[in-house]
PDB file of C-alpha atoms in Angstrom:
ATOM      1  CA  MET N 286       0.000   0.000   0.000  1.00 50.00           C
ATOM      2  CA  HIS N 287       2.869   2.346   0.861  1.00 43.00           C
ATOM      3  CA  THR N 288       4.442   1.710  -2.568  1.00 48.00           C
ATOM      4  CA  LEU N 289       1.176   2.534  -4.333  1.00 38.00           C
ATOM      5  CA  PHE N 290       0.820   5.744  -2.333  1.00 40.00           C
ATOM      6  CA  CYS N 291       4.400   6.794  -3.211  1.00 36.00           C
ATOM      7  CA  PHE N 292       3.798   6.010  -6.884  1.00 40.00           C
ATOM      8  CA  LEU N 293       0.587   8.078  -6.973  1.00 36.00           C
ATOM      9  CA  LEU N 294       2.350  10.931  -5.177  1.00 38.00           C
ATOM     10  CA  LEU N 295       5.152  10.919  -7.756  1.00 40.00           C
ATOM     11  CA  VAL N 296       2.689  10.854 -10.681  1.00 39.00           C
ATOM     12  CA  ASN N 297       0.717  13.732  -9.159  1.00 43.00           C
ATOM     13  CA  LEU N 298       3.903  15.722  -8.592  1.00 40.00           C
ATOM     14  CA  ALA N 299       5.076  15.120 -12.172  1.00 42.00           C
ATOM     15  CA  LEU N 300       1.721  16.129 -13.629  1.00 40.00           C
ATOM     16  CA  SER N 301       1.496  19.268 -11.493  1.00 40.00           C
ATOM     17  CA  GLN N 302       4.853  20.439 -12.878  1.00 42.00           C
ATOM     18  CA  GLN N 303       3.635  20.220 -16.483  1.00 44.00           C
ATOM     19  CA  PRO N 304       2.704  23.631 -17.891  1.00 48.00           C
ATOM     20  CA  ASN N 305      -0.935  24.323 -18.667  1.00 58.00           C
ATOM     21  CA  GLN N 306      -2.018  24.619 -22.283  1.00 74.00           C
ATOM     22  CA  ALA N 307       0.294  26.979 -24.124  1.00 82.00           C
ATOM     23  CA  PRO N 308      -1.099  30.531 -24.115  1.00 87.00           C
ATOM     24  CA  PHE N 309       0.219  31.200 -27.628  1.00 88.00           C
ATOM     25  CA  LYS N 310       0.492  29.571 -31.006  1.00 95.00           C
ATOM     26  CA  VAL N 311       3.691  30.629 -32.792  1.00 96.00           C
ATOM     27  CA  VAL N 312       3.954  30.580 -36.596  1.00 97.00           C
ATOM     28  CA  VAL N 313       6.972  31.624 -38.653  1.00 98.00           C
ATOM     29  CA  ALA N 314       6.590  32.663 -42.297  1.00 97.00           C
ATOM     30  CA  VAL N 315       9.070  33.993 -44.809  1.00 96.00           C
ATOM     31  CA  GLU N 316       8.240  36.360 -47.665  1.00 91.00           C
ATOM     32  CA  ASN N 317      11.352  35.530 -49.695  1.00 89.00           C
ATOM     33  CA  SER N 318      12.816  32.078 -49.143  1.00 94.00           C
ATOM     34  CA  THR N 319      15.849  32.981 -51.279  1.00 95.00           C
ATOM     35  CA  VAL N 320      18.087  35.947 -50.458  1.00 94.00           C
ATOM     36  CA  VAL N 321      21.444  37.181 -51.728  1.00 95.00           C
ATOM     37  CA  ALA N 322      24.456  36.789 -49.435  1.00 93.00           C
ATOM     38  CA  GLY N 323      24.945  39.919 -47.354  1.00 91.00           C
ATOM     39  CA  SER N 324      21.254  40.875 -47.442  1.00 93.00           C
ATOM     40  CA  ASP N 325      19.054  40.975 -44.365  1.00 93.00           C
ATOM     41  CA  VAL N 326      17.377  37.671 -43.617  1.00 94.00           C
ATOM     42  CA  ALA N 327      13.996  38.225 -41.991  1.00 95.00           C
ATOM     43  CA  VAL N 328      10.972  36.202 -40.974  1.00 97.00           C
ATOM     44  CA  ASP N 329       7.476  37.161 -39.902  1.00 97.00           C
ATOM     45  CA  VAL N 330       6.553  35.733 -36.505  1.00 97.00           C
ATOM     46  CA  SER N 331       2.859  35.534 -35.653  1.00 97.00           C
ATOM     47  CA  LEU N 332       1.769  35.103 -32.045  1.00 95.00           C
ATOM     48  CA  THR N 333      -1.858  34.073 -31.579  1.00 96.00           C
ATOM     49  CA  ASN N 334      -3.271  34.318 -28.071  1.00 95.00           C
ATOM     50  CA  THR N 335      -4.906  30.912 -27.566  1.00 94.00           C
ATOM     51  CA  SER N 336      -5.570  31.415 -23.863  1.00 92.00           C
ATOM     52  CA  ASN N 337      -8.881  32.463 -22.344  1.00 94.00           C
ATOM     53  CA  GLN N 338      -7.573  35.836 -21.159  1.00 94.00           C
ATOM     54  CA  ASP N 339      -5.803  38.894 -22.524  1.00 94.00           C
ATOM     55  CA  VAL N 340      -2.014  38.820 -22.163  1.00 91.00           C
ATOM     56  CA  SER N 341      -0.336  42.078 -21.115  1.00 90.00           C
ATOM     57  CA  GLU N 342       3.432  42.261 -21.225  1.00 89.00           C
ATOM     58  CA  GLY N 343       6.459  44.480 -21.520  1.00 90.00           C
ATOM     59  CA  VAL N 344       8.818  43.667 -24.384  1.00 92.00           C
ATOM     60  CA  MET N 345      12.409  44.862 -24.764  1.00 90.00           C
ATOM     61  CA  TYR N 346      13.723  45.749 -28.219  1.00 90.00           C
ATOM     62  CA  LYS N 347      17.497  46.309 -28.349  1.00 87.00           C
ATOM     63  CA  ASP N 348      18.543  48.978 -30.822  1.00 87.00           C
ATOM     64  CA  ALA N 349      21.298  46.759 -32.311  1.00 85.00           C
ATOM     65  CA  THR N 350      18.933  43.948 -33.317  1.00 88.00           C
ATOM     66  CA  GLY N 351      15.332  45.141 -33.050  1.00 89.00           C
ATOM     67  CA  ILE N 352      14.324  41.614 -32.000  1.00 91.00           C
ATOM     68  CA  ASP N 353      11.364  41.005 -29.643  1.00 91.00           C
ATOM     69  CA  SER N 354      12.874  39.907 -26.298  1.00 89.00           C
ATOM     70  CA  THR N 355      10.087  37.367 -25.680  1.00 90.00           C
ATOM     71  CA  LEU N 356      11.266  35.369 -28.694  1.00 93.00           C
ATOM     72  CA  ARG N 357      14.238  33.063 -29.065  1.00 93.00           C
ATOM     73  CA  PHE N 358      15.449  31.808 -32.417  1.00 95.00           C
ATOM     74  CA  GLU N 359      17.285  28.667 -33.434  1.00 96.00           C
ATOM     75  CA  VAL N 360      19.063  28.859 -36.781  1.00 97.00           C
ATOM     76  CA  ARG N 361      20.726  25.797 -38.312  1.00 97.00           C
ATOM     77  CA  ASP N 362      22.856  25.395 -41.422  1.00 96.00           C
ATOM     78  CA  GLY N 363      22.328  22.816 -44.166  1.00 94.00           C
ATOM     79  CA  ASN N 364      24.124  20.178 -42.067  1.00 95.00           C
ATOM     80  CA  GLY N 365      21.819  20.747 -39.096  1.00 96.00           C
ATOM     81  CA  LYS N 366      24.514  22.499 -37.046  1.00 96.00           C
ATOM     82  CA  LEU N 367      23.563  25.542 -34.979  1.00 96.00           C
ATOM     83  CA  VAL N 368      24.701  28.797 -36.570  1.00 96.00           C
ATOM     84  CA  PRO N 369      26.771  30.889 -34.133  1.00 92.00           C
ATOM     85  CA  LYS N 370      25.233  34.061 -32.788  1.00 91.00           C
ATOM     86  CA  ARG N 371      26.693  37.389 -33.837  1.00 91.00           C
ATOM     87  CA  THR N 372      28.541  39.338 -31.187  1.00 88.00           C
ATOM     88  CA  TYR N 373      28.357  43.048 -30.583  1.00 84.00           C
ATOM     89  CA  PRO N 374      31.013  45.087 -28.764  1.00 86.00           C
ATOM     90  CA  HIS N 375      30.096  46.137 -25.230  1.00 84.00           C
ATOM     91  CA  PRO N 376      26.664  44.493 -24.896  1.00 79.00           C
ATOM     92  CA  GLU N 377      26.449  45.996 -21.401  1.00 80.00           C
ATOM     93  CA  LEU N 378      26.125  49.420 -23.048  1.00 84.00           C
ATOM     94  CA  ALA N 379      23.335  48.367 -25.414  1.00 83.00           C
ATOM     95  CA  THR N 380      20.368  50.685 -25.597  1.00 89.00           C
ATOM     96  CA  GLY N 381      16.832  49.913 -26.527  1.00 90.00           C
ATOM     97  CA  SER N 382      13.245  50.477 -25.609  1.00 92.00           C
ATOM     98  CA  VAL N 383      10.492  48.709 -23.724  1.00 93.00           C
ATOM     99  CA  LYS N 384       7.041  48.597 -25.223  1.00 94.00           C
ATOM    100  CA  PHE N 385       3.959  47.535 -23.317  1.00 95.00           C
ATOM    101  CA  ARG N 386       1.305  45.660 -25.216  1.00 94.00           C
ATOM    102  CA  THR N 387      -1.800  43.596 -24.712  1.00 95.00           C
ATOM    103  CA  ILE N 388      -2.638  40.685 -26.969  1.00 94.00           C
ATOM    104  CA  SER N 389      -6.354  40.003 -26.645  1.00 96.00           C
ATOM    105  CA  VAL N 390      -7.935  36.557 -26.607  1.00 96.00           C
ATOM    106  CA  GLY N 391      -7.846  35.154 -30.155  1.00 96.00           C
ATOM    107  CA  GLU N 392      -5.791  38.101 -31.466  1.00 97.00           C
ATOM    108  CA  THR N 393      -2.750  37.512 -33.687  1.00 96.00           C
ATOM    109  CA  LEU N 394       0.245  39.837 -33.508  1.00 95.00           C
ATOM    110  CA  THR N 395       2.651  39.555 -36.461  1.00 96.00           C
ATOM    111  CA  GLN N 396       6.147  41.030 -36.253  1.00 95.00           C
ATOM    112  CA  HIS N 397       8.920  41.270 -38.836  1.00 96.00           C
ATOM    113  CA  GLN N 398      12.096  39.920 -37.198  1.00 96.00           C
ATOM    114  CA  THR N 399      15.521  40.280 -38.812  1.00 95.00           C
ATOM    115  CA  VAL N 400      17.245  37.069 -37.704  1.00 96.00           C
ATOM    116  CA  SER N 401      20.447  38.048 -39.518  1.00 94.00           C
ATOM    117  CA  ALA N 402      20.880  40.707 -36.806  1.00 94.00           C
ATOM    118  CA  LEU N 403      21.380  37.809 -34.359  1.00 94.00           C
ATOM    119  CA  TYR N 404      23.021  35.169 -36.560  1.00 95.00           C
ATOM    120  CA  ASP N 405      25.694  35.369 -39.243  1.00 93.00           C
ATOM    121  CA  LEU N 406      23.858  34.365 -42.417  1.00 93.00           C
ATOM    122  CA  ARG N 407      26.237  35.900 -44.972  1.00 91.00           C
ATOM    123  CA  LYS N 408      27.565  32.540 -46.135  1.00 93.00           C
ATOM    124  CA  PRO N 409      25.681  30.943 -49.055  1.00 96.00           C
ATOM    125  CA  GLY N 410      23.709  27.834 -48.191  1.00 96.00           C
ATOM    126  CA  LYS N 411      20.414  26.586 -46.814  1.00 97.00           C
ATOM    127  CA  TYR N 412      19.349  27.575 -43.316  1.00 97.00           C
ATOM    128  CA  THR N 413      16.396  26.613 -41.160  1.00 98.00           C
ATOM    129  CA  VAL N 414      14.818  29.039 -38.712  1.00 98.00           C
ATOM    130  CA  GLN N 415      12.554  28.207 -35.802  1.00 97.00           C
ATOM    131  CA  ALA N 416      11.168  30.621 -33.208  1.00 97.00           C
ATOM    132  CA  PHE N 417      10.424  29.894 -29.580  1.00 95.00           C
ATOM    133  CA  ARG N 418       8.154  31.910 -27.275  1.00 92.00           C
ATOM    134  CA  ARG N 419       9.087  31.889 -23.624  1.00 82.00           C
ATOM    135  CA  THR N 420       6.385  30.965 -21.142  1.00 76.00           C
ATOM    136  CA  SER N 421       8.619  30.676 -18.069  1.00 69.00           C
ATOM    137  CA  ASP N 422      12.247  30.727 -17.029  1.00 67.00           C
ATOM    138  CA  ASN N 423      12.460  27.042 -17.952  1.00 70.00           C
ATOM    139  CA  PRO N 424      13.385  26.724 -21.678  1.00 68.00           C
ATOM    140  CA  SER N 425      11.857  23.229 -21.820  1.00 72.00           C
ATOM    141  CA  TYR N 426       8.430  24.914 -21.602  1.00 81.00           C
ATOM    142  CA  ASP N 427       9.068  27.212 -24.592  1.00 89.00           C
ATOM    143  CA  ILE N 428       6.405  27.175 -27.310  1.00 93.00           C
ATOM    144  CA  LYS N 429       7.929  26.069 -30.626  1.00 94.00           C
ATOM    145  CA  SER N 430       6.999  27.405 -34.028  1.00 97.00           C
ATOM    146  CA  ASN N 431       7.111  25.638 -37.340  1.00 98.00           C
ATOM    147  CA  ILE N 432      10.443  25.577 -39.185  1.00 98.00           C
ATOM    148  CA  VAL N 433      11.107  27.582 -42.355  1.00 98.00           C
ATOM    149  CA  THR N 434      13.974  27.115 -44.813  1.00 97.00           C
ATOM    150  CA  ILE N 435      15.857  30.042 -46.303  1.00 97.00           C
ATOM    151  CA  THR N 436      18.430  29.769 -49.091  1.00 97.00           C
ATOM    152  CA  VAL N 437      21.265  32.299 -49.215  1.00 96.00           C
ATOM    153  CA  THR N 438      22.739  32.540 -52.714  1.00 95.00           C
ATOM    154  CA  PRO N 439      26.186  33.887 -53.648  1.00 94.00           C
ATOM    155  CA  ARG N 440      26.313  37.533 -54.719  1.00 85.00           C
ATOM    156  CA  ASP N 441      27.491  36.626 -58.223  1.00 79.00           C
ATOM    157  CA  LYS N 442      24.395  34.451 -58.741  1.00 63.00           C
ATOM    158  CA  VAL N 443      22.016  37.415 -58.697  1.00 56.00           C
ATOM    159  CA  PRO N 444      19.498  36.980 -61.540  1.00 54.00           C
ATOM    160  CA  ALA N 445      19.980  39.388 -64.438  1.00 51.00           C
ATOM    161  CA  ASN N 446      17.307  41.965 -65.147  1.00 48.00           C
ATOM    162  CA  LYS N 447      15.702  42.455 -68.587  1.00 48.00           C
ATOM    163  CA  ASN N 448      18.669  44.278 -70.120  1.00 45.00           C
ATOM    164  CA  GLY N 449      21.025  41.450 -69.107  1.00 43.00           C
ATOM    165  CA  LYS N 450      22.782  43.304 -66.261  1.00 45.00           C
ATOM    166  CA  GLY N 451      22.848  42.039 -62.700  1.00 47.00           C
ATOM    167  CA  ARG N 452      20.716  43.867 -60.185  1.00 45.00           C
TER     168      ARG N 452
END
């Protein structure tokens, strides 16, 4: 009987630590899936409030990147390896702004996010991008988006315009 009680206690404890239904659905879309090396690589991230209450929050946008601080991105190269993050000198001196917003029940907020401000995507190749929305301090509870593929082409492969010259 004691063993059964301990088992039920452990199951209850494990289930109580699971997060409730995710308050957001996260979708990543890309307008241009092919970009020229050295160009900005951006995605549109849509957050849909799937909870039963409005979500009010403060979001930090650093001037160097312009990325929504509630989002995390994972960028992988064609071999599935994580692409290193870009570094900026003196991050402790970074400036930015905080914006307060409310996302109503059922509302979708779409933001243009320049992932090349965070990751070095100047090298030609295929890259995958996935966004994550934080719901707590524990990254294992992050809400995952779909994955999009972006192809970076070499500069000399820019398609010619009608008069035969490169763009």
